[in-house]
mmCIF file of C-alpha atoms in Angstrom:
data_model
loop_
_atom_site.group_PDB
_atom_site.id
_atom_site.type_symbol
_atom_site.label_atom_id
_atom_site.label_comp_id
_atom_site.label_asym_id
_atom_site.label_seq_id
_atom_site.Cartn_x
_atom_site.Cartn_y
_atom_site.Cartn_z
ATOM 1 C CA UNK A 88 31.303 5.995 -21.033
ATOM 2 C CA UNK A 89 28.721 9.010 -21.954
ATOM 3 C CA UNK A 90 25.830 9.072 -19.493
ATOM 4 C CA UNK A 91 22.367 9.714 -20.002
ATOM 5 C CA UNK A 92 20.938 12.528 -16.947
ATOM 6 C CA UNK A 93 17.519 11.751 -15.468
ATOM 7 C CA UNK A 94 15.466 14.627 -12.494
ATOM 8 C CA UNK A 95 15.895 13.010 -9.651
ATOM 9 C CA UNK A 96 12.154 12.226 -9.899
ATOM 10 C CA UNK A 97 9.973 9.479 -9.020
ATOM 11 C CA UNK A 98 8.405 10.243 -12.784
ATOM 12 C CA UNK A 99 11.891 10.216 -14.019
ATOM 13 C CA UNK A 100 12.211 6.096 -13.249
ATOM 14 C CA UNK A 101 10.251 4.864 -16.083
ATOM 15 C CA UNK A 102 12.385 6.474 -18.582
ATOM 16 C CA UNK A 103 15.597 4.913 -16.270
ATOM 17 C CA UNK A 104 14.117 1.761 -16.360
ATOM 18 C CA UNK A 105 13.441 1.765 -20.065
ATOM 19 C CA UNK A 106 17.003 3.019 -21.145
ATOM 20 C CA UNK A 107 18.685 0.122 -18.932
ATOM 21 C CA UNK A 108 16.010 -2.818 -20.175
ATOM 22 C CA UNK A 109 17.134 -1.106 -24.073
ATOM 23 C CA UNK A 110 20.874 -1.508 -23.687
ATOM 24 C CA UNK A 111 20.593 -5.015 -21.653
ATOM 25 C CA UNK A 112 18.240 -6.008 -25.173
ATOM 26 C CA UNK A 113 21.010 -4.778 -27.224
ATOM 27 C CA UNK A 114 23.678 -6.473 -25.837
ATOM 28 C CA UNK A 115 21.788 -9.890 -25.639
ATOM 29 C CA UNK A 116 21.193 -10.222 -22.125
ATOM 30 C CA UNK A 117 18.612 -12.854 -21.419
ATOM 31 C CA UNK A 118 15.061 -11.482 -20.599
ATOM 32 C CA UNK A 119 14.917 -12.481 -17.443
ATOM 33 C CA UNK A 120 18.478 -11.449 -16.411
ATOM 34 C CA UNK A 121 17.789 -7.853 -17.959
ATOM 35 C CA UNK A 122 14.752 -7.919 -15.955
ATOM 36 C CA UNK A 123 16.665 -8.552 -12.481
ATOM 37 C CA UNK A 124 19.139 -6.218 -13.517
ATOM 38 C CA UNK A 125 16.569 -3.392 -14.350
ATOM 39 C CA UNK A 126 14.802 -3.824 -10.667
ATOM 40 C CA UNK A 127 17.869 -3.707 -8.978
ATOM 41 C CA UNK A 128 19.013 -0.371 -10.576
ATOM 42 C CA UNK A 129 15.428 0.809 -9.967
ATOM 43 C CA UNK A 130 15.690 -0.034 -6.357
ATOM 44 C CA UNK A 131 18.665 1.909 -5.310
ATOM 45 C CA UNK A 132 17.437 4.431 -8.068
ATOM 46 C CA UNK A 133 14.343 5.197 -5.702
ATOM 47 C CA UNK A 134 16.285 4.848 -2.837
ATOM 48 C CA UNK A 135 18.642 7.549 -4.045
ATOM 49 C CA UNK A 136 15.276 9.722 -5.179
ATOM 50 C CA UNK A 137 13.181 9.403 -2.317
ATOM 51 C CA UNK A 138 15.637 9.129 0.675
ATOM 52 C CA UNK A 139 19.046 10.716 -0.644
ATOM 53 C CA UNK A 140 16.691 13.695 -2.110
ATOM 54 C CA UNK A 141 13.390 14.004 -1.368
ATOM 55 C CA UNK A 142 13.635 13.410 2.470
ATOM 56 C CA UNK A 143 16.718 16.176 2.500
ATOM 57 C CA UNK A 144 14.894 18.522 1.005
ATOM 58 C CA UNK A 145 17.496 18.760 -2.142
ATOM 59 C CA UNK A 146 16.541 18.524 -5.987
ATOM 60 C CA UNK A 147 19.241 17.168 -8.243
ATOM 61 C CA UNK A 148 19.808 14.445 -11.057
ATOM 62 C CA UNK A 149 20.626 10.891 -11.631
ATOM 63 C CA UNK A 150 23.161 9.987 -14.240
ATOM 64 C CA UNK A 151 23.034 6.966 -15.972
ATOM 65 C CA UNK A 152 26.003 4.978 -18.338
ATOM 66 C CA UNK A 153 25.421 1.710 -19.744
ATOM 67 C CA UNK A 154 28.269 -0.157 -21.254
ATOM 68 C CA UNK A 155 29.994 -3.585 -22.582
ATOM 69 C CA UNK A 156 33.264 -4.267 -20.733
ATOM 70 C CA UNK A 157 36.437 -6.268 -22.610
ATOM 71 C CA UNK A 158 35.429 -8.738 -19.738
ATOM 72 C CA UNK A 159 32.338 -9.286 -21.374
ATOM 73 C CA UNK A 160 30.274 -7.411 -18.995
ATOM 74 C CA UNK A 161 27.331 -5.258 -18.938
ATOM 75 C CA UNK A 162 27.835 -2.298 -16.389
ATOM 76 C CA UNK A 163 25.356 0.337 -15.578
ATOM 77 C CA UNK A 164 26.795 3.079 -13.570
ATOM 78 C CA UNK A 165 24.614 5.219 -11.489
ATOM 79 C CA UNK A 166 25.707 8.709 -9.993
ATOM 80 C CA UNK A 167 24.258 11.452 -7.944
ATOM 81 C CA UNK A 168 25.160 13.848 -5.504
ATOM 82 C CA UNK A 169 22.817 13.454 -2.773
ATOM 83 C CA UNK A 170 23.823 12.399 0.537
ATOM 84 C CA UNK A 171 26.214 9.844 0.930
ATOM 85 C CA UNK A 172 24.511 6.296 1.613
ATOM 86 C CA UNK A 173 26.217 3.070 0.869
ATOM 87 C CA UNK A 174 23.392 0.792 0.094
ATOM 88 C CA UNK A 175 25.598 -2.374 1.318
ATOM 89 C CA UNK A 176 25.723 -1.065 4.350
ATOM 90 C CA UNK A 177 22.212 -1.930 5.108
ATOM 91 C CA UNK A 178 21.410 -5.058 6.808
ATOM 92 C CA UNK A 179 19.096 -7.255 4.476
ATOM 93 C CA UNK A 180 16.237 -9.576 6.751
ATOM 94 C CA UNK A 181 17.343 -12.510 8.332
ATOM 95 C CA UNK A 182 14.911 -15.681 7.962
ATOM 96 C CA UNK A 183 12.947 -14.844 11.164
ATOM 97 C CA UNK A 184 12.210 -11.769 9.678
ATOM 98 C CA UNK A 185 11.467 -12.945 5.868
ATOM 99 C CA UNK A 186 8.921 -15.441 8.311
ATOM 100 C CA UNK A 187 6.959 -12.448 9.272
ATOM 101 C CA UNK A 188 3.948 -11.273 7.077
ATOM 102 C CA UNK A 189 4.877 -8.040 4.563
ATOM 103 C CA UNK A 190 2.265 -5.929 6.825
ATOM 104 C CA UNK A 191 3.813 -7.009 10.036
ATOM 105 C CA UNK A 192 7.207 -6.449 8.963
ATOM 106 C CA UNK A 193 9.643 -3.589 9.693
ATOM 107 C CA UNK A 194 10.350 -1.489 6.666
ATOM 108 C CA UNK A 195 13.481 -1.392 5.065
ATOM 109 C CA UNK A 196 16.416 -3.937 3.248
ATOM 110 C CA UNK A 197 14.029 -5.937 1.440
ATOM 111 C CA UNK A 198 14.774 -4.410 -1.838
ATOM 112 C CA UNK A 199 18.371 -3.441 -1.733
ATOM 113 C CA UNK A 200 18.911 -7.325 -0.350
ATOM 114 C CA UNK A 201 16.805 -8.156 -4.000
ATOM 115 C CA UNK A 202 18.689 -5.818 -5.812
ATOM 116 C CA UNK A 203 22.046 -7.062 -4.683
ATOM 117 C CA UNK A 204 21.281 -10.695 -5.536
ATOM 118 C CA UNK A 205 19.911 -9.681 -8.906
ATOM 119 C CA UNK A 206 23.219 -8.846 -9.960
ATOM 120 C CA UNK A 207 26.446 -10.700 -10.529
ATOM 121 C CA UNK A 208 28.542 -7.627 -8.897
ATOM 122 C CA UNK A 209 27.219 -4.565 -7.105
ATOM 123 C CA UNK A 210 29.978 -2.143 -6.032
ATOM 124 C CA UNK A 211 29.513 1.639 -4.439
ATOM 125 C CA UNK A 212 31.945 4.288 -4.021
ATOM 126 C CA UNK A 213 32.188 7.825 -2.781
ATOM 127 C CA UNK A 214 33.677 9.919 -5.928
ATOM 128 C CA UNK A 215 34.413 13.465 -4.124
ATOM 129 C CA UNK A 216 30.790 14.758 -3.669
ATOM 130 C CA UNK A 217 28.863 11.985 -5.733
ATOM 131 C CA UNK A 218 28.087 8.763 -4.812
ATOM 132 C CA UNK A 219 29.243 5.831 -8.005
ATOM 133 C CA UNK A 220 26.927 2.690 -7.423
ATOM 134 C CA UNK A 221 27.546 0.103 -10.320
ATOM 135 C CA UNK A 222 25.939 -3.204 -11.750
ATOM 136 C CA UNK A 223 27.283 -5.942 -13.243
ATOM 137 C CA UNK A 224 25.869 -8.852 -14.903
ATOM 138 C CA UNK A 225 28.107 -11.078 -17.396
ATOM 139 C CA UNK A 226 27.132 -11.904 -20.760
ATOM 140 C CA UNK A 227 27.222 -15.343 -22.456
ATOM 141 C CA UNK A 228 30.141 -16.279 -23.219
#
């Protein structure tokens, strides 16, 4: 699986975005499930940007692979090698909290907890200094 690399830039997420909505398109993912699975690599893409770079102070890249599997998947694989963060590990808002208004709200787990529902499989993993987060959404059979 050749990836594509993207700056780990905020202005580097539109062109992200548009390569994952392109493959989902070509493999025949619905519209609306290519949409879901676009915001929820956006999501931990800007979480990886903003708090696994920019708040560290480092610069670096995002790679990108989008495949078919033989299990009639489509997988997008997203790498970097900013600080280790295992988005599952964040707890999404319970129902008290989804209660309170947005403004009133803590920050925080609203858009991984999206991101993992928007998906048919999310997994993360630690690959020596990179972290591997990957998306998977089946195809019609």
């Amino acid at each position: 699986m050749s990836a594509t690399r993207f700056p780990a830039d905020l202005a580097a997420l539109a062109p992200l975005r548009d390569l994952v909505k392109q493959r989902a398109d070509a493999a025949g993912l619905s519209t609306s499930r290519g949409y879901r699975l676009m915001l929820a690599v956006d999501e931990v893409a800007t979480n990886i940007v903003l708090h696994g770079y920019q708040e560290n102070g480092l610069e670096g890249h995002l790679d990108v692979s989008v495949e078919v599997t033989e299990d009639n998947e489509l997988v997008v694989c997203l790498e970097d090698d900013a600080v280790a963060f295992d988005p599952r590990s964040l707890e999404g808002p319970d129902a008290e909290d989804l209660s309170i208004p947005l403004e009133e709200r803590d920050e925080g787990g609203l858009g991984i907890m999206l991101a993992m529902d928007g998906v048919d499989r999310f997994d993360y993993e630690r690959v020596g200094e990179r972290n591997r987060n990957t998306f998977a959404v089946r195809l019609k059979e």
